[in-house]
């Protein structure tokens, strides 16, 4: 099993003195390639921070992060940008799309920026899978929230990145739209061998993953393979009672 | 609400600073104009308090102000004189303490170390006599002593600096009487009326008479000092009673009033002229302020909606926005007044660069200046903020709960219809103007009206045109993602793009129209020179001053020439209209100058015969063969009209044989010498011989046709250069507007920029995106402006055809420069916003709060 990304004793500290917050405290995580990994934990536990650090969007306070064989701490802003463009895909909770571009243009944006021609066959596959065939020429404002998130997913996958990060991609969606998006992510792992890391609060969403990593107070506290919503829910209740 | 307004201002410092800057620039220019002209006026008032004669006796002629005239190219310098024999009789009048002969004339060219006359073409080079009584002498010594004897002079301080000759140095001077080398024994400061930037040389009285008038039995005036307690008016009447006809007696007060009047008119004009440009800059600023407030309101939609939701009324929301504008306006106006001081000094410098040398002036800031600046600053800001304020008031309270809100805005259809109607009116008035070309004033007014309609029409249509334009011009850029994003950004808010671009368009439209007129004027001059001047060379006085006939004598037998002839000029007046009489050598002149006769003939002009241009003939209602009574400087005379010619070329007005001028008392000074080469002569050889002959005459310049055109063009370039410099102000404000718009857009789109960065857009690409958007906006503004400017430049040219702008020329080179500058300006304007955008924190930008 190859490792798509990993970090060693990764710490992230915000602020100074009184306002000092240790968002991540010496975290070690390995993300296995061609797997769907979910990150869960209570609010403020450091999920988003971990994801941003793994993706090279944020700097780390100490420790190291690799994507594939690349040590992110060695990269300049320029190289990091290129890495994000070519090797990482993103899906944010909201505001994922450039409002002036059509759905299709949004999907091909990273490749367009790179000046690369998208692999048409792959693109077609992604678009078909995401199920937006007749909506490609529409602007984001003309799409529903679920459709927008699916476009964002398609964008994240279109350039065949080493790894895709998604921060609560279904947070703003109703259960049906959420299911569509999650189904798509699952499919991209199963059928196309993608690697996906998803932050979520929702046990049901986590049940789509192959593995769940549990964070609390900046520490990895547990992990679970082949989760179901019931098992995840149970585990989370256990945390809550421990904390209480 | 007021506190909320203050706090909100504090939160948008940088952007407000730009808005502030736009108002400040406009207000500073208005204030600066007032300060500048008030200060000048004050300095003239100070001049009136300088000592001057209680009574002045001079020749009664339409040319009593002789020394003041002589604009570029007129060359018609002739001094009205009174006989020196009048001096004792004036001196003996009861109540006269003392009477002095005075000489004030032009044509004393001070030569610099390089042997060329110093000073600029235009203002006259005066030579005057020293008035020994300091209590009535408006000129005062600031260094050294007064000149005595034929080889001493005093110079105006500025002249001494120009000639690099201080007290004790020797200086060469060309006077109407000849060449003179004298020692500078003193430096003087300017007196009344000597403030136009010309040079000034002071001689003692006999030397001034000899050098300037060529004789010792006349003066240009007699200065009288009254006995203590004698009233000026009474004394003037007593003196007048003893004098022969054709003499004029003026009191000191009358002279002051005369000069004051002249200056008032001149500076009233400058004031109006400068204010016009200030208002253009302010008008452009309106767009900027409007945009800023629109965007500030848009950004605060949620906050405003929240205010509404918690119970603020529409009025209160509107007032809070207007209060912000008012605070801004007051600050800007206050800073603007301070800026005005800088601008007033800048205007002095600018006018200096373009040839006018102004007297040192104290800084005068009148209450009026401050009041007008405040009213303008606050007024303009409030007007520009009113529509955004109204729009803000219409924000529905529920907008507070929605995520992506856009302000309610009317769609563009109404604007489009208004725009089309205005453009149609513009077209109709323009067409009607071309039908009324014979009525100059009417046609000009119609074109002006059409221009205003077209401008407002285009402003109304700009959002629609802008979308279309940016789509069209941006099409090739869309092939790349960054270009595509930039084009879409340019199109997404058409009103904002339009307001930003039209600000630039206004400035460039004016510059283009002026450019077309300038180029056309020059082309017309060139074509006139080609059509009329048959001479290969022309000798003209440096700075267009008349020169001694020795020059003609020296060149008339130059080998390789076929015709050499000279002209002289003499001012004359017919009825109320003043003109110039050019004396020619009949027969010879026609070989070097082609006159197209409308009636009669220019051949065989006998003494007393004259021809005149058709315009003058029509204006005065003259008929062929008529005996026309005219006034010369030294008295009345007659001219018999023998023909009329088409007005064209450097010579206009009356033309007669040289003998006629001599009979009328003209000075023996030539205004030009025309030289035609013999056919087959080697031009280089002819030129060389002429240059050799003229080496002894530094006060004249040998021109060929090309250099003549250049010299005339330079005069126009100066005027047009000055106008450009003033219009540049409006363009600068427009570019401030582009910076502002981009900065605000970047701020509004910071999330989007963050997203783009997150998915792999490099900083350089973000910068490029902003720069391309900026260039597109600037290009749109520039092309609209240039198009409008071209249309109206061409129309105005057409209307002005009858006043001599017969050729149409499009300054394509210049227009290309405008476009290049617009692009460069667009890039420069985008630098800071682009930098900000590229430095945006990716994570903050995409944070979901
Ligand atoms: N920019 C920042 N400055 C200071 N502290 C921060 C910053 N970003 C996050 N934090 C703090 O770091 C900790 C981890 O934050 P993070 O956003 O990673 O949590 P999370 O697990 O994603 O929470 P949620 O489920 O609410 O999204 C929190 O205590 C948060 O307050
Ligand atoms: Mg989070």
PDB file of N, CA and C in Angstrom, chain B residues 160-233:
ATOM      1  N   UNK B 160      19.191  90.847 -16.768  1.00  0.00           N
ATOM      2  CA  UNK B 160      20.608  90.705 -16.441  1.00  0.00           C
ATOM      3  C   UNK B 160      20.968  89.236 -16.213  1.00  0.00           C
ATOM      4  N   UNK B 161      20.074  88.522 -15.571  1.00  0.00           N
ATOM      5  CA  UNK B 161      20.315  87.095 -15.347  1.00  0.00           C
ATOM      6  C   UNK B 161      20.349  86.348 -16.674  1.00  0.00           C
ATOM      7  N   UNK B 162      19.361  86.656 -17.538  1.00  0.00           N
ATOM      8  CA  UNK B 162      19.293  85.987 -18.840  1.00  0.00           C
ATOM      9  C   UNK B 162      20.553  86.230 -19.655  1.00  0.00           C
ATOM     10  N   UNK B 163      21.024  87.493 -19.615  1.00  0.00           N
ATOM     11  CA  UNK B 163      22.170  87.853 -20.447  1.00  0.00           C
ATOM     12  C   UNK B 163      23.479  87.523 -19.746  1.00  0.00           C
ATOM     13  N   UNK B 164      23.379  87.081 -18.497  1.00  0.00           N
ATOM     14  CA  UNK B 164      24.563  86.763 -17.712  1.00  0.00           C
ATOM     15  C   UNK B 164      25.504  87.966 -17.651  1.00  0.00           C
ATOM     16  N   UNK B 165      24.917  89.150 -17.429  1.00  0.00           N
ATOM     17  CA  UNK B 165      25.722  90.365 -17.343  1.00  0.00           C
ATOM     18  C   UNK B 165      25.297  91.152 -16.112  1.00  0.00           C
ATOM     19  N   UNK B 166      26.139  91.214 -15.096  1.00  0.00           N
ATOM     20  CA  UNK B 166      25.826  91.940 -13.879  1.00  0.00           C
ATOM     21  C   UNK B 166      26.441  93.319 -13.899  1.00  0.00           C
ATOM     22  N   UNK B 167      26.300  94.008 -12.779  1.00  0.00           N
ATOM     23  CA  UNK B 167      26.858  95.360 -12.685  1.00  0.00           C
ATOM     24  C   UNK B 167      28.374  95.298 -12.940  1.00  0.00           C
ATOM     25  N   UNK B 168      28.839  96.160 -13.821  1.00  0.00           N
ATOM     26  CA  UNK B 168      30.259  96.207 -14.136  1.00  0.00           C
ATOM     27  C   UNK B 168      30.611  95.432 -15.399  1.00  0.00           C
ATOM     28  N   UNK B 169      29.719  94.510 -15.825  1.00  0.00           N
ATOM     29  CA  UNK B 169      29.985  93.745 -17.044  1.00  0.00           C
ATOM     30  C   UNK B 169      29.582  94.564 -18.266  1.00  0.00           C
ATOM     31  N   UNK B 170      30.137  94.176 -19.393  1.00  0.00           N
ATOM     32  CA  UNK B 170      29.693  94.866 -20.608  1.00  0.00           C
ATOM     33  C   UNK B 170      28.701  93.967 -21.344  1.00  0.00           C
ATOM     34  N   UNK B 171      27.792  94.613 -22.064  1.00  0.00           N
ATOM     35  CA  UNK B 171      26.727  93.867 -22.709  1.00  0.00           C
ATOM     36  C   UNK B 171      26.485  94.431 -24.105  1.00  0.00           C
ATOM     37  N   UNK B 172      26.179  93.544 -25.054  1.00  0.00           N
ATOM     38  CA  UNK B 172      25.902  93.991 -26.423  1.00  0.00           C
ATOM     39  C   UNK B 172      24.400  94.130 -26.616  1.00  0.00           C
ATOM     40  N   UNK B 173      24.000  95.212 -27.253  1.00  0.00           N
ATOM     41  CA  UNK B 173      22.573  95.478 -27.440  1.00  0.00           C
ATOM     42  C   UNK B 173      22.334  95.905 -28.876  1.00  0.00           C
ATOM     43  N   UNK B 174      21.318  95.304 -29.495  1.00  0.00           N
ATOM     44  CA  UNK B 174      20.883  95.740 -30.826  1.00  0.00           C
ATOM     45  C   UNK B 174      19.716  96.690 -30.629  1.00  0.00           C
ATOM     46  N   UNK B 175      19.829  97.885 -31.139  1.00  0.00           N
ATOM     47  CA  UNK B 175      18.704  98.816 -31.036  1.00  0.00           C
ATOM     48  C   UNK B 175      18.275  99.189 -32.441  1.00  0.00           C
ATOM     49  N   UNK B 176      17.127  99.857 -32.568  1.00  0.00           N
ATOM     50  CA  UNK B 176      16.709 100.283 -33.911  1.00  0.00           C
ATOM     51  C   UNK B 176      17.776 101.125 -34.596  1.00  0.00           C
ATOM     52  N   UNK B 177      18.623 101.789 -33.811  1.00  0.00           N
ATOM     53  CA  UNK B 177      19.617 102.662 -34.422  1.00  0.00           C
ATOM     54  C   UNK B 177      20.903 101.924 -34.758  1.00  0.00           C
ATOM     55  N   UNK B 178      21.124 100.774 -34.205  1.00  0.00           N
ATOM     56  CA  UNK B 178      22.353 100.074 -34.528  1.00  0.00           C
ATOM     57  C   UNK B 178      22.804  99.183 -33.396  1.00  0.00           C
ATOM     58  N   UNK B 179      24.105  98.859 -33.476  1.00  0.00           N
ATOM     59  CA  UNK B 179      24.669  97.942 -32.512  1.00  0.00           C
ATOM     60  C   UNK B 179      25.406  98.747 -31.448  1.00  0.00           C
ATOM     61  N   UNK B 180      25.247  98.337 -30.195  1.00  0.00           N
ATOM     62  CA  UNK B 180      25.792  99.125 -29.106  1.00  0.00           C
ATOM     63  C   UNK B 180      26.443  98.207 -28.088  1.00  0.00           C
ATOM     64  N   UNK B 181      27.646  98.590 -27.642  1.00  0.00           N
ATOM     65  CA  UNK B 181      28.229  97.854 -26.526  1.00  0.00           C
ATOM     66  C   UNK B 181      28.270  98.803 -25.345  1.00  0.00           C
ATOM     67  N   UNK B 182      27.693  98.373 -24.235  1.00  0.00           N
ATOM     68  CA  UNK B 182      27.579  99.279 -23.087  1.00  0.00           C
ATOM     69  C   UNK B 182      27.955  98.540 -21.823  1.00  0.00           C
ATOM     70  N   UNK B 183      28.217  99.315 -20.790  1.00  0.00           N
ATOM     71  CA  UNK B 183      28.525  98.724 -19.489  1.00  0.00           C
ATOM     72  C   UNK B 183      27.252  98.745 -18.646  1.00  0.00           C
ATOM     73  N   UNK B 184      26.989  97.633 -17.979  1.00  0.00           N
ATOM     74  CA  UNK B 184      25.843  97.601 -17.072  1.00  0.00           C
ATOM     75  C   UNK B 184      26.265  98.289 -15.787  1.00  0.00           C
ATOM     76  N   UNK B 185      25.563  99.388 -15.455  1.00  0.00           N
ATOM     77  CA  UNK B 185      25.945 100.115 -14.244  1.00  0.00           C
ATOM     78  C   UNK B 185      24.908  99.957 -13.140  1.00  0.00           C
ATOM     79  N   UNK B 186      23.756  99.399 -13.490  1.00  0.00           N
ATOM     80  CA  UNK B 186      22.728  99.256 -12.454  1.00  0.00           C
ATOM     81  C   UNK B 186      21.737  98.180 -12.807  1.00  0.00           C
ATOM     82  N   UNK B 187      21.006  97.729 -11.805  1.00  0.00           N
ATOM     83  CA  UNK B 187      19.920  96.776 -12.015  1.00  0.00           C
ATOM     84  C   UNK B 187      18.642  97.417 -11.490  1.00  0.00           C
ATOM     85  N   UNK B 188      17.548  97.205 -12.217  1.00  0.00           N
ATOM     86  CA  UNK B 188      16.290  97.834 -11.802  1.00  0.00           C
ATOM     87  C   UNK B 188      15.215  96.775 -11.611  1.00  0.00           C
ATOM     88  N   UNK B 189      14.188  97.138 -10.855  1.00  0.00           N
ATOM     89  CA  UNK B 189      13.024  96.255 -10.729  1.00  0.00           C
ATOM     90  C   UNK B 189      11.896  96.843 -11.558  1.00  0.00           C
ATOM     91  N   UNK B 190      11.025  95.997 -11.956  1.00  0.00           N
ATOM     92  CA  UNK B 190       9.950  96.307 -12.873  1.00  0.00           C
ATOM     93  C   UNK B 190       8.990  97.370 -12.379  1.00  0.00           C
ATOM     94  N   UNK B 191       8.423  98.075 -13.291  1.00  0.00           N
ATOM     95  CA  UNK B 191       7.371  99.027 -12.949  1.00  0.00           C
ATOM     96  C   UNK B 191       6.050  98.562 -13.482  1.00  0.00           C
ATOM     97  N   UNK B 192       5.084  99.437 -13.422  1.00  0.00           N
ATOM     98  CA  UNK B 192       3.749  99.109 -13.912  1.00  0.00           C
ATOM     99  C   UNK B 192       3.806  98.701 -15.369  1.00  0.00           C
ATOM    100  N   UNK B 193       3.096  97.666 -15.712  1.00  0.00           N
ATOM    101  CA  UNK B 193       2.932  97.317 -17.118  1.00  0.00           C
ATOM    102  C   UNK B 193       4.146  96.624 -17.692  1.00  0.00           C
ATOM    103  N   UNK B 194       5.189  96.466 -16.877  1.00  0.00           N
ATOM    104  CA  UNK B 194       6.376  95.819 -17.429  1.00  0.00           C
ATOM    105  C   UNK B 194       6.414  94.369 -17.015  1.00  0.00           C
ATOM    106  N   UNK B 195       5.252  93.801 -16.775  1.00  0.00           N
ATOM    107  CA  UNK B 195       5.209  92.508 -16.096  1.00  0.00           C
ATOM    108  C   UNK B 195       4.920  91.360 -17.042  1.00  0.00           C
ATOM    109  N   UNK B 196       5.161  91.559 -18.321  1.00  0.00           N
ATOM    110  CA  UNK B 196       4.783  90.498 -19.245  1.00  0.00           C
ATOM    111  C   UNK B 196       5.948  89.586 -19.622  1.00  0.00           C
ATOM    112  N   UNK B 197       7.053  89.711 -18.917  1.00  0.00           N
ATOM    113  CA  UNK B 197       8.134  88.775 -19.183  1.00  0.00           C
ATOM    114  C   UNK B 197       9.109  89.253 -20.250  1.00  0.00           C
ATOM    115  N   UNK B 198       8.914  90.462 -20.772  1.00  0.00           N
ATOM    116  CA  UNK B 198       9.851  90.972 -21.764  1.00  0.00           C
ATOM    117  C   UNK B 198      11.144  91.445 -21.093  1.00  0.00           C
ATOM    118  N   UNK B 199      12.119  91.803 -21.917  1.00  0.00           N
ATOM    119  CA  UNK B 199      13.359  92.325 -21.351  1.00  0.00           C
ATOM    120  C   UNK B 199      13.258  93.846 -21.252  1.00  0.00           C
ATOM    121  N   UNK B 200      14.153  94.446 -20.461  1.00  0.00           N
ATOM    122  CA  UNK B 200      14.112  95.897 -20.253  1.00  0.00           C
ATOM    123  C   UNK B 200      15.537  96.424 -20.158  1.00  0.00           C
ATOM    124  N   UNK B 201      15.805  97.413 -20.996  1.00  0.00           N
ATOM    125  CA  UNK B 201      17.114  98.075 -20.967  1.00  0.00           C
ATOM    126  C   UNK B 201      16.868  99.558 -20.699  1.00  0.00           C
ATOM    127  N   UNK B 202      17.601 100.130 -19.745  1.00  0.00           N
ATOM    128  CA  UNK B 202      17.411 101.541 -19.396  1.00  0.00           C
ATOM    129  C   UNK B 202      18.639 102.348 -19.820  1.00  0.00           C
ATOM    130  N   UNK B 203      18.391 103.434 -20.575  1.00  0.00           N
ATOM    131  CA  UNK B 203      19.462 104.360 -20.993  1.00  0.00           C
ATOM    132  C   UNK B 203      19.232 105.694 -20.316  1.00  0.00           C
ATOM    133  N   UNK B 204      20.208 106.581 -20.433  1.00  0.00           N
ATOM    134  CA  UNK B 204      19.857 107.945 -20.037  1.00  0.00           C
ATOM    135  C   UNK B 204      19.034 108.554 -21.172  1.00  0.00           C
ATOM    136  N   UNK B 205      18.447 109.760 -20.936  1.00  0.00           N
ATOM    137  CA  UNK B 205      17.452 110.243 -21.895  1.00  0.00           C
ATOM    138  C   UNK B 205      18.023 110.450 -23.301  1.00  0.00           C
ATOM    139  N   UNK B 206      19.142 111.157 -23.454  1.00  0.00           N
ATOM    140  CA  UNK B 206      19.635 111.374 -24.836  1.00  0.00           C
ATOM    141  C   UNK B 206      19.989 110.056 -25.531  1.00  0.00           C
ATOM    142  N   UNK B 207      20.575 109.122 -24.796  1.00  0.00           N
ATOM    143  CA  UNK B 207      20.928 107.845 -25.414  1.00  0.00           C
ATOM    144  C   UNK B 207      19.666 107.097 -25.828  1.00  0.00           C
ATOM    145  N   UNK B 208      18.658 107.116 -24.965  1.00  0.00           N
ATOM    146  CA  UNK B 208      17.395 106.450 -25.299  1.00  0.00           C
ATOM    147  C   UNK B 208      16.797 107.074 -26.547  1.00  0.00           C
ATOM    148  N   UNK B 209      16.840 108.392 -26.631  1.00  0.00           N
ATOM    149  CA  UNK B 209      16.290 109.058 -27.828  1.00  0.00           C
ATOM    150  C   UNK B 209      17.021 108.584 -29.074  1.00  0.00           C
ATOM    151  N   UNK B 210      18.357 108.617 -28.999  1.00  0.00           N
ATOM    152  CA  UNK B 210      19.157 108.262 -30.167  1.00  0.00           C
ATOM    153  C   UNK B 210      18.961 106.792 -30.553  1.00  0.00           C
ATOM    154  N   UNK B 211      19.087 105.939 -29.545  1.00  0.00           N
ATOM    155  CA  UNK B 211      19.046 104.505 -29.839  1.00  0.00           C
ATOM    156  C   UNK B 211      17.645 104.013 -30.186  1.00  0.00           C
ATOM    157  N   UNK B 212      16.652 104.519 -29.500  1.00  0.00           N
ATOM    158  CA  UNK B 212      15.317 103.953 -29.667  1.00  0.00           C
ATOM    159  C   UNK B 212      14.497 104.714 -30.713  1.00  0.00           C
ATOM    160  N   UNK B 213      14.673 106.037 -30.788  1.00  0.00           N
ATOM    161  CA  UNK B 213      13.837 106.828 -31.688  1.00  0.00           C
ATOM    162  C   UNK B 213      14.618 107.324 -32.896  1.00  0.00           C
ATOM    163  N   UNK B 214      15.934 107.266 -32.814  1.00  0.00           N
ATOM    164  CA  UNK B 214      16.754 107.670 -33.952  1.00  0.00           C
ATOM    165  C   UNK B 214      16.888 109.174 -34.092  1.00  0.00           C
ATOM    166  N   UNK B 215      16.474 109.936 -33.072  1.00  0.00           N
ATOM    167  CA  UNK B 215      16.624 111.390 -33.143  1.00  0.00           C
ATOM    168  C   UNK B 215      16.693 111.936 -31.727  1.00  0.00           C
ATOM    169  N   UNK B 216      16.941 113.221 -31.592  1.00  0.00           N
ATOM    170  CA  UNK B 216      16.985 113.773 -30.240  1.00  0.00           C
ATOM    171  C   UNK B 216      15.925 114.851 -30.068  1.00  0.00           C
ATOM    172  N   UNK B 217      15.006 114.963 -31.053  1.00  0.00           N
ATOM    173  CA  UNK B 217      14.019 116.026 -30.894  1.00  0.00           C
ATOM    174  C   UNK B 217      12.604 115.516 -30.614  1.00  0.00           C
ATOM    175  N   UNK B 218      12.486 114.256 -30.215  1.00  0.00           N
ATOM    176  CA  UNK B 218      11.161 113.783 -29.778  1.00  0.00           C
ATOM    177  C   UNK B 218      11.301 112.964 -28.490  1.00  0.00           C
ATOM    178  N   UNK B 219      10.190 112.876 -27.785  1.00  0.00           N
ATOM    179  CA  UNK B 219      10.046 111.951 -26.669  1.00  0.00           C
ATOM    180  C   UNK B 219       8.824 111.093 -26.954  1.00  0.00           C
ATOM    181  N   UNK B 220       8.690 109.971 -26.238  1.00  0.00           N
ATOM    182  CA  UNK B 220       7.418 109.263 -26.355  1.00  0.00           C
ATOM    183  C   UNK B 220       6.394 109.851 -25.390  1.00  0.00           C
ATOM    184  N   UNK B 221       6.889 110.446 -24.307  1.00  0.00           N
ATOM    185  CA  UNK B 221       5.953 111.144 -23.419  1.00  0.00           C
ATOM    186  C   UNK B 221       6.720 112.116 -22.538  1.00  0.00           C
ATOM    187  N   UNK B 222       5.935 112.945 -21.848  1.00  0.00           N
ATOM    188  CA  UNK B 222       6.541 113.865 -20.886  1.00  0.00           C
ATOM    189  C   UNK B 222       5.924 113.557 -19.531  1.00  0.00           C
ATOM    190  N   UNK B 223       6.780 113.298 -18.537  1.00  0.00           N
ATOM    191  CA  UNK B 223       6.294 112.980 -17.196  1.00  0.00           C
ATOM    192  C   UNK B 223       6.328 114.231 -16.338  1.00  0.00           C
ATOM    193  N   UNK B 224       5.225 114.492 -15.648  1.00  0.00           N
ATOM    194  CA  UNK B 224       5.098 115.723 -14.879  1.00  0.00           C
ATOM    195  C   UNK B 224       4.943 115.402 -13.402  1.00  0.00           C
ATOM    196  N   UNK B 225       5.694 116.143 -12.587  1.00  0.00           N
ATOM    197  CA  UNK B 225       5.489 116.045 -11.143  1.00  0.00           C
ATOM    198  C   UNK B 225       4.794 117.329 -10.703  1.00  0.00           C
ATOM    199  N   UNK B 226       3.721 117.186  -9.952  1.00  0.00           N
ATOM    200  CA  UNK B 226       2.932 118.352  -9.541  1.00  0.00           C
ATOM    201  C   UNK B 226       3.535 119.001  -8.311  1.00  0.00           C
ATOM    202  N   UNK B 227       3.301 120.318  -8.174  1.00  0.00           N
ATOM    203  CA  UNK B 227       3.653 120.987  -6.919  1.00  0.00           C
ATOM    204  C   UNK B 227       2.816 120.375  -5.813  1.00  0.00           C
ATOM    205  N   UNK B 228       3.359 120.358  -4.600  1.00  0.00           N
ATOM    206  CA  UNK B 228       2.571 119.806  -3.498  1.00  0.00           C
ATOM    207  C   UNK B 228       1.221 120.509  -3.392  1.00  0.00           C
ATOM    208  N   UNK B 229       0.168 119.755  -3.191  1.00  0.00           N
ATOM    209  CA  UNK B 229      -1.156 120.338  -2.992  1.00  0.00           C
ATOM    210  C   UNK B 229      -1.913 120.618  -4.267  1.00  0.00           C
ATOM    211  N   UNK B 230      -1.276 120.406  -5.426  1.00  0.00           N
ATOM    212  CA  UNK B 230      -1.990 120.669  -6.681  1.00  0.00           C
ATOM    213  C   UNK B 230      -2.700 119.393  -7.124  1.00  0.00           C
ATOM    214  N   UNK B 231      -3.982 119.513  -7.400  1.00  0.00           N
ATOM    215  CA  UNK B 231      -4.793 118.361  -7.805  1.00  0.00           C
ATOM    216  C   UNK B 231      -4.388 117.872  -9.191  1.00  0.00           C
ATOM    217  N   UNK B 232      -4.282 116.558  -9.357  1.00  0.00           N
ATOM    218  CA  UNK B 232      -3.875 115.974 -10.642  1.00  0.00           C
ATOM    219  C   UNK B 232      -4.789 116.415 -11.782  1.00  0.00           C
ATOM    220  N   UNK B 233      -6.092 116.357 -11.543  1.00  0.00           N
ATOM    221  CA  UNK B 233      -7.057 116.680 -12.610  1.00  0.00           C
ATOM    222  C   UNK B 233      -6.942 118.144 -13.033  1.00  0.00           C
TER     223      UNK B 233
END
